[in-house]
Structure formats: C-alpha cells, structure tokens
Coordinates of C-alpha atoms and ligand atoms in Angstrom, one line a residue:
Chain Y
X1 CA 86.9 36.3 -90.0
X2 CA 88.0 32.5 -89.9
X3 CA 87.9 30.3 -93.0
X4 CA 84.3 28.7 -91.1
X5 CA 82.2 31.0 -93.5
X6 CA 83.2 28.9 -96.9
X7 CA 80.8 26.7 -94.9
X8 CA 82.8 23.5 -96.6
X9 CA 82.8 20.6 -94.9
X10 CA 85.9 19.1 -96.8
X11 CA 88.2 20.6 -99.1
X12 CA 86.0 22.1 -101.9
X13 CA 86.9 23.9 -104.5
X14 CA 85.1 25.7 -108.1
X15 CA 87.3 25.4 -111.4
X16 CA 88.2 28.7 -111.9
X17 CA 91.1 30.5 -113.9
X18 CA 93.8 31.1 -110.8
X19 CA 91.9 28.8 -108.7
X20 CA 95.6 27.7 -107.5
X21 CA 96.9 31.2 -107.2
X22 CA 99.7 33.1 -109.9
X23 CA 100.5 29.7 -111.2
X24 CA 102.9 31.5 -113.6
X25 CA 105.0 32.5 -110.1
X26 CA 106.3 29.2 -110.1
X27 CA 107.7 28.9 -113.3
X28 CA 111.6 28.5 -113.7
X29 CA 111.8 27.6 -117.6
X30 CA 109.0 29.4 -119.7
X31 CA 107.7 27.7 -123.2
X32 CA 107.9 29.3 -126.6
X33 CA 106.4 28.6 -129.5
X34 CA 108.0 28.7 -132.3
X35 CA 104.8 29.7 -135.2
X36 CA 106.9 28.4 -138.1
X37 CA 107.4 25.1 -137.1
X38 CA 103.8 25.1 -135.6
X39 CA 101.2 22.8 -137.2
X40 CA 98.4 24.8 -136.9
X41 CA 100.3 28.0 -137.5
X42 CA 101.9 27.0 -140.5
X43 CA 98.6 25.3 -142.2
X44 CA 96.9 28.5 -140.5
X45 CA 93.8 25.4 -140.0
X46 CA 92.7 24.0 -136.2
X47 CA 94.6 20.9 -136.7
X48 CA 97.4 19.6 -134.2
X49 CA 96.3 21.7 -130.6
X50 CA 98.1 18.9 -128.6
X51 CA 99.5 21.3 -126.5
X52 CA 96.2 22.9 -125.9
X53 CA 94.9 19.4 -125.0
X54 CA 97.5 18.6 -122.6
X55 CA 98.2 21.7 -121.0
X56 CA 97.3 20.8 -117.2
X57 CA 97.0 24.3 -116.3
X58 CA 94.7 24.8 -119.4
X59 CA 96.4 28.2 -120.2
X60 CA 96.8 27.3 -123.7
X61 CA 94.0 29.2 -126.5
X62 CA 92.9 26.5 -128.9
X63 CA 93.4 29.3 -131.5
X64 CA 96.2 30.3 -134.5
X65 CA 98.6 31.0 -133.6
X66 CA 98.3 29.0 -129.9
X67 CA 98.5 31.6 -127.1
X68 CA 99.9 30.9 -124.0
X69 CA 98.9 32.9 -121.0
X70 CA 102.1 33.5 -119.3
X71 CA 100.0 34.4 -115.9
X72 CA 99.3 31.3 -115.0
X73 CA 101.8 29.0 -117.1
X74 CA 103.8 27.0 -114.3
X75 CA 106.5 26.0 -116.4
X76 CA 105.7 22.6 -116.4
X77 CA 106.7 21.8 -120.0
X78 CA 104.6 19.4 -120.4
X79 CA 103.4 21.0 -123.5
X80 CA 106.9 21.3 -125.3
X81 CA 107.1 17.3 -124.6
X82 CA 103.8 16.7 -126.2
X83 CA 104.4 18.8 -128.9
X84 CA 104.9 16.4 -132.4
X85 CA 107.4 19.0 -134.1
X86 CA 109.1 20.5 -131.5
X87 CA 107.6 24.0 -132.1
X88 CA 108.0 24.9 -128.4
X89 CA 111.1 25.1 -126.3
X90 CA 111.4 26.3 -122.4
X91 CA 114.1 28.7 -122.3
X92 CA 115.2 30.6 -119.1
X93 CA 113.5 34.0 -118.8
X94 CA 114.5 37.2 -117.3
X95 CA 112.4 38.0 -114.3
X96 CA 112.3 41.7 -114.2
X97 CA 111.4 43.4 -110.9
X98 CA 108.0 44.4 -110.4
Chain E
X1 CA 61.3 -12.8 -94.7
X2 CA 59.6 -12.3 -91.4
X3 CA 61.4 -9.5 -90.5
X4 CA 58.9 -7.0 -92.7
X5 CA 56.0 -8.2 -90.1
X6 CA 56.1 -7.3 -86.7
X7 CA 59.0 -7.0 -84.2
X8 CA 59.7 -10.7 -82.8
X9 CA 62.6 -12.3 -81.2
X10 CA 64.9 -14.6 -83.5
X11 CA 68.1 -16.9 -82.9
X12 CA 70.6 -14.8 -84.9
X13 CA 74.1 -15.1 -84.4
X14 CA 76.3 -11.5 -84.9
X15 CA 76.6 -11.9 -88.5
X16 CA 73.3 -12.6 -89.6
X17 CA 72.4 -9.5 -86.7
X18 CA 74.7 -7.5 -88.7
X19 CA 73.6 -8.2 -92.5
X20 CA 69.9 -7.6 -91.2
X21 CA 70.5 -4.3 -89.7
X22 CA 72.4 -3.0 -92.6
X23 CA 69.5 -4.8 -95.2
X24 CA 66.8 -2.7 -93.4
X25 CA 68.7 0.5 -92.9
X26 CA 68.2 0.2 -97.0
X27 CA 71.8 0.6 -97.2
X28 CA 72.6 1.3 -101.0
X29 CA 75.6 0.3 -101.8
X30 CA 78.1 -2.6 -100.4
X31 CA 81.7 -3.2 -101.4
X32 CA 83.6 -5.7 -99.4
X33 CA 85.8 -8.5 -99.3
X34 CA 85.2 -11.5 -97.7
X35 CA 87.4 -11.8 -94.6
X36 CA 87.4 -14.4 -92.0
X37 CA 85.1 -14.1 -89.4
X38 CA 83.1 -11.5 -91.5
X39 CA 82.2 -13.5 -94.2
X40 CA 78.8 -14.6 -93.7
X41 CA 78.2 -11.5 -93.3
X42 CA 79.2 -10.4 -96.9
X43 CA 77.8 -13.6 -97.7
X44 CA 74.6 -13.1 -96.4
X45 CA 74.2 -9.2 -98.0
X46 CA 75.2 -10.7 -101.6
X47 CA 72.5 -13.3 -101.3
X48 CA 69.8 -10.6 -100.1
X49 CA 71.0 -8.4 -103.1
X50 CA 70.7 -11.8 -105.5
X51 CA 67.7 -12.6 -104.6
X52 CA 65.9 -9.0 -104.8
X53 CA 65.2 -8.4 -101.1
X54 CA 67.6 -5.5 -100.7
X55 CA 67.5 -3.0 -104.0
X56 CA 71.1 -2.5 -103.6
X57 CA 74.3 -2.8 -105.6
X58 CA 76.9 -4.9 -104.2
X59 CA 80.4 -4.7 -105.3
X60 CA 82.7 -7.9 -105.3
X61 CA 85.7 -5.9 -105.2
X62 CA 89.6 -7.7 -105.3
X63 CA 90.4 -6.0 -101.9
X64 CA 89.4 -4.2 -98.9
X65 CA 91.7 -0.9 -100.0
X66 CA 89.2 -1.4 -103.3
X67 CA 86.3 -2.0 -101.0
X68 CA 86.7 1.6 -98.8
X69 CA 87.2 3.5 -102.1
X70 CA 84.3 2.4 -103.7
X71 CA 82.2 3.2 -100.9
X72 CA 84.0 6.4 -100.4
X73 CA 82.8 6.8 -104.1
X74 CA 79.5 6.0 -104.0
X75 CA 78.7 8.0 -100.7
X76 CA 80.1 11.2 -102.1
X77 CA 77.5 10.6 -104.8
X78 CA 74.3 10.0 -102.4
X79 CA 74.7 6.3 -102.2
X80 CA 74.5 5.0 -98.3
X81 CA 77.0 2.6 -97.8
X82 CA 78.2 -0.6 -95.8
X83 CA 81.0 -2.5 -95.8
X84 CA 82.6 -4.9 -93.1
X85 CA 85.5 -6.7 -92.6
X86 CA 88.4 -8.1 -89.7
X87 CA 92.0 -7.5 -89.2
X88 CA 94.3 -7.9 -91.8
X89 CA 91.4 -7.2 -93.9
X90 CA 91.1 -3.3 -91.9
X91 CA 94.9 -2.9 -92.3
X92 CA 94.8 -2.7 -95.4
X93 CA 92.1 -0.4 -95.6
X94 CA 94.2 1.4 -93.7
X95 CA 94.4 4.5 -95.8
X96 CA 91.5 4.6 -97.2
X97 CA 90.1 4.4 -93.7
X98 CA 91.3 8.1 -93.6
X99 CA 90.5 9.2 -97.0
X100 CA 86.4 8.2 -95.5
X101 CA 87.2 10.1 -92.9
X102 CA 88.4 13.4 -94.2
X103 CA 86.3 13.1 -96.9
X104 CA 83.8 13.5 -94.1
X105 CA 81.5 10.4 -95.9
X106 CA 78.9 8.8 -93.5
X107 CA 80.2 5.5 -94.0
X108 CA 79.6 2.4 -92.0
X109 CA 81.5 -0.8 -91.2
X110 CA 80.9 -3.6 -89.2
X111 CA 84.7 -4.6 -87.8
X112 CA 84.5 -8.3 -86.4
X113 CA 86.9 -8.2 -84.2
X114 CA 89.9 -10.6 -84.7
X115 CA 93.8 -11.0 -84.2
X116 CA 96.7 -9.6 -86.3
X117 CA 99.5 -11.6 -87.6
X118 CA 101.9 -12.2 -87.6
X119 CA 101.5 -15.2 -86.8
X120 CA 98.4 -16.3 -88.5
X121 CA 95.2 -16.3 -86.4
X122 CA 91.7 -16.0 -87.1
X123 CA 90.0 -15.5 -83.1
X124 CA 89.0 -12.7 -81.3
X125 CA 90.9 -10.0 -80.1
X126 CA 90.4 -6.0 -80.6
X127 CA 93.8 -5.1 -81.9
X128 CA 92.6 -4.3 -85.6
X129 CA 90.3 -1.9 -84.6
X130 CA 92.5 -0.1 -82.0
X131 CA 95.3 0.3 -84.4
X132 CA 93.2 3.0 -86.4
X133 CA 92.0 4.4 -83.4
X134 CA 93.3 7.7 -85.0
X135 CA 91.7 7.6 -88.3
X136 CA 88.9 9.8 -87.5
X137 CA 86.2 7.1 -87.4
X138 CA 83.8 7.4 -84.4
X139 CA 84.0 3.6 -82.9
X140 CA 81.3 1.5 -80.9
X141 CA 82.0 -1.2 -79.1
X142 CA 79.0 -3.9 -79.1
X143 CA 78.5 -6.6 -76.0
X144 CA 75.8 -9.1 -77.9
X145 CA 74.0 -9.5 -81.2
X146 CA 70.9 -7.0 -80.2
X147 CA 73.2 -4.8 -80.0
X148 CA 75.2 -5.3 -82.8
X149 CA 71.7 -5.3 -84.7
X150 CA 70.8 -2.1 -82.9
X151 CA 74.2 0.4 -83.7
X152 CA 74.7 -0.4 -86.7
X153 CA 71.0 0.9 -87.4
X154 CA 71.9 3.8 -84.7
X155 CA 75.2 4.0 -86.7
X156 CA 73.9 5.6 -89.8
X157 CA 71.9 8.2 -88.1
X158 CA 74.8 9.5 -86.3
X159 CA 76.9 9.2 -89.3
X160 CA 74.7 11.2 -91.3
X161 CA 74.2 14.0 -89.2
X162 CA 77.8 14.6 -87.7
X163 CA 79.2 13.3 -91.1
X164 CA 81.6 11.0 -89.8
X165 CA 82.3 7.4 -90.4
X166 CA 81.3 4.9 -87.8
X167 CA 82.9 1.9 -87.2
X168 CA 80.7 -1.0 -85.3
X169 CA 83.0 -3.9 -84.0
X170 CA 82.0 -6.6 -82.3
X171 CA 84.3 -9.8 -81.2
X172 CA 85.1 -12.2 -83.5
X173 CA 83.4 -15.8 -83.1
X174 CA 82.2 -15.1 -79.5
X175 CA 79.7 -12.8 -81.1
X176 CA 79.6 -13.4 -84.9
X177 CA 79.5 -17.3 -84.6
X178 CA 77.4 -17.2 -81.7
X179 CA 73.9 -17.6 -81.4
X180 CA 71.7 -15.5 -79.5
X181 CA 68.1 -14.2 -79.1
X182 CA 67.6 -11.2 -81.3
X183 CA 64.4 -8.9 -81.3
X184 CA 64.2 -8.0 -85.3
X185 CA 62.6 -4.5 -85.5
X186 CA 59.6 -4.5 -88.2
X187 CA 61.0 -2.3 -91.5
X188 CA 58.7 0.5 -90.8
X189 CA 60.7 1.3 -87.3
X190 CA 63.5 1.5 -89.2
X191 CA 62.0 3.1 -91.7
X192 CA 60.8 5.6 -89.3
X193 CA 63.8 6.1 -87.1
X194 CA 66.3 6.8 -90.0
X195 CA 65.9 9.3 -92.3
X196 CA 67.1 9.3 -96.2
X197 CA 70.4 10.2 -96.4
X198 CA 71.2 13.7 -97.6
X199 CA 74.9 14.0 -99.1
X200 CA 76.8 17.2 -97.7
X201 CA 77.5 18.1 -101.2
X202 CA 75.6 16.8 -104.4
X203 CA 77.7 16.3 -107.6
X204 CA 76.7 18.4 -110.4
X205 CA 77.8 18.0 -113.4
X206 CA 76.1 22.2 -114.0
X207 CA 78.1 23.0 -111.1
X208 CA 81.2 21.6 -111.6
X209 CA 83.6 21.1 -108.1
X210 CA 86.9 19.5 -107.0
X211 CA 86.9 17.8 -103.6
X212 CA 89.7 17.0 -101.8
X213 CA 92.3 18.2 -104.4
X214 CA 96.0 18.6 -103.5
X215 CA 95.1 21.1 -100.2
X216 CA 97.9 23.1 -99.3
X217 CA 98.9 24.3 -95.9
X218 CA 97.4 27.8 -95.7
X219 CA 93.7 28.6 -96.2
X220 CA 93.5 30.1 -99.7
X221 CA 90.8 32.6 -101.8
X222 CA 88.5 30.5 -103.5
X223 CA 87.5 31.7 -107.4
X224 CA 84.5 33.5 -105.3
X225 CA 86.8 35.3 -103.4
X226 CA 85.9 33.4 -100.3
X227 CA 88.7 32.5 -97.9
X228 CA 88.5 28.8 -98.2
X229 CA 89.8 26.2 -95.4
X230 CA 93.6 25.1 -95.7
X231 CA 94.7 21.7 -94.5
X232 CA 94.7 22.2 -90.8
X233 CA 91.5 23.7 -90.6
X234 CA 89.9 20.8 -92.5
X235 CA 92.0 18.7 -89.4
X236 CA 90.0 20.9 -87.2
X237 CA 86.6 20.4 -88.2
X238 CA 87.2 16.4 -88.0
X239 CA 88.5 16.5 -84.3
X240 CA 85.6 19.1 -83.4
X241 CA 82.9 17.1 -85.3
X242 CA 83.8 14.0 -83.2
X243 CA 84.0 16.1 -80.2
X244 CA 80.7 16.7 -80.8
X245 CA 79.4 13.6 -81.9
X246 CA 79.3 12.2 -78.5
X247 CA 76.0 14.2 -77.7
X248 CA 74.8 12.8 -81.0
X249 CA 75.3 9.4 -80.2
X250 CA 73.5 9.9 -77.0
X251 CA 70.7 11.4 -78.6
X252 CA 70.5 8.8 -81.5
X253 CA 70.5 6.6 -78.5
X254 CA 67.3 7.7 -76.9
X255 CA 65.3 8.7 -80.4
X256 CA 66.2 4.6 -80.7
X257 CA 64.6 3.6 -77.5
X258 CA 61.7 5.8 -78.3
X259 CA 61.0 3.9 -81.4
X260 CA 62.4 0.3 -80.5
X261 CA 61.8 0.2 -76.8
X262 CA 65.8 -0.4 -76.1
X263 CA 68.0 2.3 -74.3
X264 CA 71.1 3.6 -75.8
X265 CA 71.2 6.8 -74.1
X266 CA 74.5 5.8 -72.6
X267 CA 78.4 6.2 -74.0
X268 CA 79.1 3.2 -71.8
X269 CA 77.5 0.6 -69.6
X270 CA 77.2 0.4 -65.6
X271 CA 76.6 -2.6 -63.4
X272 CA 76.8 -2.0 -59.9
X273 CA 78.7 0.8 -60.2
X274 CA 77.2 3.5 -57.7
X275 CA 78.5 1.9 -54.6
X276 CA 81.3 0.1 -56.0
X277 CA 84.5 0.6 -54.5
X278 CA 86.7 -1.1 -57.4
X279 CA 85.7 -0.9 -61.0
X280 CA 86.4 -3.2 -63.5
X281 CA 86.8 -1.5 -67.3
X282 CA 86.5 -4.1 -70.6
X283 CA 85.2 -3.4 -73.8
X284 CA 83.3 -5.7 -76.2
X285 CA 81.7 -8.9 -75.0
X286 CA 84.8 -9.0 -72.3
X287 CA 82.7 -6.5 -70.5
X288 CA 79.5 -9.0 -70.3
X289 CA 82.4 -12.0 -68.9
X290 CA 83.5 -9.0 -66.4
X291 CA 79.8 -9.0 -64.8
X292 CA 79.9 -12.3 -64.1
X293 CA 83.2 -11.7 -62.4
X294 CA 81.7 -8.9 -60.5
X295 CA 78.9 -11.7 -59.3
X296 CA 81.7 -13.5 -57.9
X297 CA 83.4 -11.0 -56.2
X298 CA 80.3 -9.6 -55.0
X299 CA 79.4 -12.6 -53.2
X300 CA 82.6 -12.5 -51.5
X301 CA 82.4 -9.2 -50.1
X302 CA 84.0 -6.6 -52.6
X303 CA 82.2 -4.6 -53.4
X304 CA 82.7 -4.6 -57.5
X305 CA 81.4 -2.5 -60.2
X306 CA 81.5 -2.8 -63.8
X307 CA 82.2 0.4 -66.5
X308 CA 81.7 -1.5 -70.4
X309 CA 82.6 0.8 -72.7
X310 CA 80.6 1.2 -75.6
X311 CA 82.1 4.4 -77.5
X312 CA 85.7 4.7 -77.8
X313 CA 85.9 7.3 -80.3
X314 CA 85.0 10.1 -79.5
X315 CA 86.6 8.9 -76.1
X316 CA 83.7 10.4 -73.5
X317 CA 86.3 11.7 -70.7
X318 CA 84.1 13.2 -68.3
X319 CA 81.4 10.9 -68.1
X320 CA 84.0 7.9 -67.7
X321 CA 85.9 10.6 -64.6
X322 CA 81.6 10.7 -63.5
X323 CA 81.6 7.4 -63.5
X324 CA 84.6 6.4 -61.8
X325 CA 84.6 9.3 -59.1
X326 CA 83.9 6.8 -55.9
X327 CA 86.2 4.0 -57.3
X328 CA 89.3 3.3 -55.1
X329 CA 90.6 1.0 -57.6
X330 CA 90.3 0.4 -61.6
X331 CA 91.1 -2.5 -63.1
X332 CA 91.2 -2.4 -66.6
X333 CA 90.8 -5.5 -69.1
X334 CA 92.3 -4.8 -72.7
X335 CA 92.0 -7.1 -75.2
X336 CA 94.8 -5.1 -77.3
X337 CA 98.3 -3.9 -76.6
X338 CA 99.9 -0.5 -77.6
X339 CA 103.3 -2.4 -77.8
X340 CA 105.7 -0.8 -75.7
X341 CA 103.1 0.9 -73.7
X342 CA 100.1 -1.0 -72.3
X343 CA 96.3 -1.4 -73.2
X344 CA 94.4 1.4 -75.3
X345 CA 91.5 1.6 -72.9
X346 CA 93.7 1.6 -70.0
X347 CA 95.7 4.6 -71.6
X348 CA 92.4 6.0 -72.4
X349 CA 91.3 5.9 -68.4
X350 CA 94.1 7.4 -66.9
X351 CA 94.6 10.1 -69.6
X352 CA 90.9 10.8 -68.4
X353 CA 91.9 10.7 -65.1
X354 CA 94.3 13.0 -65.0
X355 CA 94.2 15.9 -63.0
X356 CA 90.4 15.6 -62.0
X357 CA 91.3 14.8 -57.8
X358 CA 90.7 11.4 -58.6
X359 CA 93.3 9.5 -57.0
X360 CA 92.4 6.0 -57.7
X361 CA 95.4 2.9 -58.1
X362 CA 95.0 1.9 -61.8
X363 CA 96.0 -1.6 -62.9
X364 CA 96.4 -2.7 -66.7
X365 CA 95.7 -6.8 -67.7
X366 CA 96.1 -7.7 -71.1
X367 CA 93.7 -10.5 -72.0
X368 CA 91.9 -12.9 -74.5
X369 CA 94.5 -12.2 -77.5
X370 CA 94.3 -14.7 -80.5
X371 CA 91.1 -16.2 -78.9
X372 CA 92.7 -16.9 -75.5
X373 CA 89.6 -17.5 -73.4
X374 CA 88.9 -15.5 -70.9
X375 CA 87.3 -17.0 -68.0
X376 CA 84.9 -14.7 -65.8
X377 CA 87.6 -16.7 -62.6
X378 CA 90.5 -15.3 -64.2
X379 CA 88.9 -11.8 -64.2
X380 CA 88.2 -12.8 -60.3
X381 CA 91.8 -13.7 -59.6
X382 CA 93.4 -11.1 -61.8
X383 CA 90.7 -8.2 -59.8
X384 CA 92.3 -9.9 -56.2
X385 CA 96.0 -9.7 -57.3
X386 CA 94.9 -6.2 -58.3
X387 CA 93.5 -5.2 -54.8
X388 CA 96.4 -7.1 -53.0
X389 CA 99.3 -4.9 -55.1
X390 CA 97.6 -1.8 -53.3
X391 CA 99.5 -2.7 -50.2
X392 CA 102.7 -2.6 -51.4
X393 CA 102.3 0.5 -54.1
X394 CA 99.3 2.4 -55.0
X395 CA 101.8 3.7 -57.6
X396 CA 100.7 2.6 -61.2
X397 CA 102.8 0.6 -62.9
X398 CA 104.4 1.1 -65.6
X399 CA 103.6 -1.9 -67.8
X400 CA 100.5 -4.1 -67.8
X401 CA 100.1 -7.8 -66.6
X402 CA 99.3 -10.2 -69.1
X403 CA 97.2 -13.1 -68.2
X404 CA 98.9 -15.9 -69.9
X405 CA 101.3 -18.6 -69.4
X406 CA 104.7 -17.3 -69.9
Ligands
LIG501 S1 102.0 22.8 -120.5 FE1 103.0 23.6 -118.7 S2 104.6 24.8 -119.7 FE2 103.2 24.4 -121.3 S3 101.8 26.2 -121.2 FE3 100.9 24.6 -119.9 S4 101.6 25.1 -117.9 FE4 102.9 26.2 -119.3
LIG502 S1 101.4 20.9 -130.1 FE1 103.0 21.9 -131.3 S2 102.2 21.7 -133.4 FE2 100.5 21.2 -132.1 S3 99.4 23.1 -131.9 FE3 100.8 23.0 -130.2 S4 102.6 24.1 -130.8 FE4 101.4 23.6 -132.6

C-alpha cells in the first residue's frame, strides 16, 4: 500500500500531538525548570506562562507548576530564552538505553 | 459592454482579448504588476473592477513575487485567480511560480511574451517563458488574439480539473499591440462552458490543517495513522498530473468547440502537413509567419508542411512523432535559446524523436529575439539552406544557426 490512499493532493497535514514524529528524539540539551524561581510557581497564580506561549512544539501545560512533556520537547530552548527569570536551564541529559 | 449580448466579432488587440476572457471567466481575484507589454492588460482588469463590471478584487501589489503569492493565497481559499505579466516581470516570480505549482492551485497567467536583459529590451521573444519551462505549469502557446481570448477561457477549465497552473503566452506587441478581428463569446457560453471552481481542499477554521509545511523526505504517519505522502511523492503526482493533462486539454478543447463553434481538439496545429516532405516547427505567432513561408515554398515545388505548437508543457511526444512520421526534414524555428545548447522546441523534437525509426535530418534556427523581425523570406531561405546542408551531412548539428547579422 503506496502513500496514494491519504488521497492529498499536496502536502497536508492535521495538528496533532506527534504530528512530526518523537520530537523529544532530537533533543541534545533538555530544559529544566527550576519551581523556585518560577513566577507562577512561586506566586502559585496563572501569571507569567511565557514559556507555555512560546513553546513551538506546544509541549508546555499552562498549569502550576509548568509541565514539560519530555516526549516531544526538541530541545529547542527557546523556552529557557523567553523565560523573564531564568527559571529554566538546558542541561545535558543522560540518554539511557531503551 | 456588448459583450453580455450575443457572440459578434470585434477589433481587439491581445491585450484587450486577454482582459475580456479573464473578465468573463468571472475570475475572482487579480494580483499583478504592471509590466511592459502586459500592461493594458492589468490596466484594462483594474478599470472593469473600478467601474463594477467584474465583481472582483484586484490587488495592486509592489511586485510580481507579491503578485504570485497573493493569488496562491486566494486560490487555496476558493478564490479563482488571474494574473499576467512579461519577462523580467516572470523572473522574478520565479519561485513562486513553483510554490503555485506544488501547491497544486489552478492558477492562470497570461505571459506576453518578451525579451530578457540584460540588455534592456521590451519586444517579442519567448525566452521568459521557456526559462520556467520546469516549474510545473502546463504552457499554451497562442498564434492570434481569438485564440488568446479562447485558452485563457479553456485555461481555467483545465486548470481546475487537473489542478495545475496554466500559463497562456502569447508574443509581445505582434499580438498584444496588434489589432485583430475577435469573435467575443456572449457571458452565458462562458457561463455555461466553465463550471464554478471547486478548491481541492476548503479551509476550515473547525477543521484545522497545515499545507505545505516543512515536508520531509520520507512519507510519514499522519495523526490518523494514515501513511501520508513525503516529498517525492508529492514530485510525483505533479509530473503524473501533467502527464495527464494532455488528454484534458484535448477534451477541454472539443467541449469548447461544442459551445463556441471553434476547434481546439488539437495539442498543436497542421498546415499541409500529410504529404509534406519537410516540416517546419515554430511556436507562437512565428508559426502563422512559417505558413506563409510554406506558401512560398510550396509554389516552388517543396513540398512544405507546417507543425505550430500550441502546448508545450505537458510536451505531447507521440502526437508530435505522429505528426512528423513522413517528414524527411524538420526545421525548427525557436524564438529562445538554451545557452550553450540550442532552441527548447528543437530540444523538445529530437528528444521526441528519439528511438521511434524516424530518421529525419533536424536543423535548429534561432530567430526573432529582442523583436528581430522575422520575415516569412527569411523562413524561406533559412528552410533552402536547411535542405541544401542534407547533401553534405544528414548528421544533426550540434549547435543551431542564428538568423542575424553577425
Ligand atoms: S521551548 Fe523548546 S526546549 Fe522548551 S519545552 Fe518547548 S520544545 Fe522543549
Ligand atoms: S516563562 Fe519562566 S517564569 Fe514564566 S511560567 Fe515559564 S518558567 Fe515560569
């Protein structure tokens, strides 16, 4: 069975969580947040959530603490950048086998 | 305007042809940029959108790269679209000349054919459209202005079912400057003939999609778990949908003589070609001058054909090897040049050629670039010189003759 039965006629494509594939394979540096120094954390009120806007991989819960989903997270760091206190910093990670 | 009441002939020259046939194929959107020779064309479309006649929004944009992606825009919405322009205007819609196309958006253009600098030059030659030859656009060549009027009307209805852009040129002064007798179809044949266009996919805002996202090389599971196409398999579907575009055309051609009384059943025109012995090739309005040379040869005893090609992408190979089965010798007219190589068309015919038993001589003339006239005698001389390098070589040469006055 070709690819003929998506029936597309150009490249089309739903929004979908791993639409892309295991985004968080491609991840070299991985973020942490650091809950003490977060906004939102430390106020424990929906306030700051930069990093949930600006995530591009949208992997981010608008919640408190802010989740990351570690799955899909490509390591971008886009969010540590955007962050206004520095609560998150990419650090190398162990890949375990498996 | 008279053109609502019934079919009658008018004195239109290319442009005006043009701006008609895209006014009453109730094209909904134009974005263009005025480019000598198009311009009266845009002109004229702006003033029928000023003045009410055509319920369509037209889009001054600040260039013709702006011009392509609006109307990629607004076809991928539902819109139908038009847009026109001439050479360095069409380079630099370069790119977006391929986004239309692998978008697969059922856009048309007029192209009014005219030189490339540099230098500077503003006449008639066919090099801006040959150089995007290969960005997936289907591409009609038109001899006069009722048949300028004609495809571009034809145009959309092949678009819209093979869901490829078509690009209608025609020369540059010698038809969009030039008067002509026109038959102006009434609205309701048109109306008739061409069918509202139906998007291939319809934004929904419920329904939320990406199109033509970063597509990588492999085809890839879709969030439905479908196997979706990758890159080259989108490449596919383009070159197969203007494989099969050329029975299409053909088809549009007839449904259009069936409501218009005028023949386009055809991928190419003949004259005198069944006993014809030599067979000269042009493209364009050359191809009308090349009959005239065929007269004159004719009367002299050689027995002449002429093959004016109309469609040169999709490139019909076996009907042009049909065509040119009996001919001893082709003589092909470019008004292009693939530097370093020779004329497109001539490439064209001998790539067609190829391995099919047909053993005719082939012989390459570049003509008429930068407005150079080309006189139906030169095509007479250049046809003899052709005939009388048979007896020394029926090898092809390598490189065309130019008919000029180095
Ligand atoms: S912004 Fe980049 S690094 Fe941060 S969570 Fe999103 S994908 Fe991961
Ligand atoms: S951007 Fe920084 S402060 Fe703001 S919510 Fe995210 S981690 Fe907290």
């Amino acid at each position: 069975m070709g690819t003929r039965d998506c029936n597309h006629i150009c490249d089309e494509s739903s929004p979908g969580i791993g639409e892309a594939g295991r985004t968080g394979e491609w991840r070299t540096l991985m973020p942490v947040i650091d809950d003490k120094k977060c906004t939102t954390s430390r106020l424990n009120k929906p306030t700051c959530f930069l990093c949930w806007l600006y995530c591009p991989e949208a992997v981010i819960t608008k919640g408190i603490p802010p989740l990351i989903n570690l799955e899909y997270c490509k390591g971008c760091g886009i969010c540590s950048q955007v962050c206004p206190v520095q609560a998150i910093v990419m650090v190398h990670e162990e890949k375990t086998a498996g | 305007m008279a053109i609502q009441r019934k079919a009658n002939i008018h004195i239109l020259d290319g442009n005006q042809a043009a701006a008609i046939a895209a006014m009453m194929s109730r094209v909904q959107v134009i974005a263009a940029y005025p480019i000598t020779p198009q311009t009266p064309l845009t002109e004229q479309l702006s003033q029928y959108v000023e003045e009410g006649e055509l319920q369509a929004e037209y889009v001054a944009v600040e260039s013709e790269h702006s011009a392509m992606a609006v109307c990629t825009s607004a076809s991928l919405v539902g819109a139908r679209t038009f847009t026109a322009t001439s050479s360095h205007g069409l380079a630099y819609m370069h790119e977006m000349l391929h986004w239309a196309a692998g978008a697969r958006l059922p856009i048309v253009l007029a192209c009014v054919n005219r030189a490339i600098g540099a230098p500077w030059n503003v006449l008639n030659d066919q090099q801006d459209s040959i150089s995007q030859r290969d960005t997936g656009w289907i591409q009609i060549y038109c001899r006069n202005n009722q048949e300028i009027l004609d495809t571009i009307i034809q145009a959309y209805r092949i678009a819209e079912q093979v869901f490829v852009p078509v690009m209608v040129c025609y020369d540059g002064y010698i038809l969009s400057h030039t008067e002509m007798p026109v038959d102006v179809p009434t609205q309701e044949e048109v109306d008739k003939y061409l069918p509202h266009y139906k998007p291939h996919t319809v934004l929904d805002p419920a329904k939320p999609k990406n199109y033509n996202l970063v597509t990588l090389a492999n085809p890839r599971v879709g969030v439905d778990g479908k196997l979706c196409h990758g890159y080259m398999e989108l490449r596919y579907l383009l070159q197969e949908a203007l494989q099969n575009s050329k029975e299409v055309i053909v088809k549009a051609g007839k449904e259009f003589n069936q409501v218009f009384g005028r023949d386009y059943a055809n991928v190419f025109w003949e004259d005198r070609n069944e006993d014809a012995e030599i067979t000269i090739v042009a493209m364009g309005s050359l191809a009308m001058e090349a009959i005239v040379a065929a007269d004159m040869l004719r009367e002299q005893g050689i027995k002449v054909g002429v093959l004016g090609l109309r469609v040169f992408r999709p490139f019909p190979k076996s009907e042009v090897v049909q065509a040119l089965r009996k001919s001893k010798l082709i003589v092909v007219f470019d008004k292009n040049i693939s530097y370093g190589s020779e004329g497109a068309t001539c490439s064209e015919i001998k790539s067609a050629l190829y391995g099919t038993y047909i053993n005719a001589a082939v012989r390459n003339f570049i003509v008429g670039l930068g407005g150079r006239d080309v006189k139906a005698r030169e095509l007479v001389e250049a046809t003899k010189k052709a005939i009388a390098s048979l007896k020394e070589t029926v090898v092809n040469p390598d490189y065309p003759e130019w008919i000029c006055e180095i």
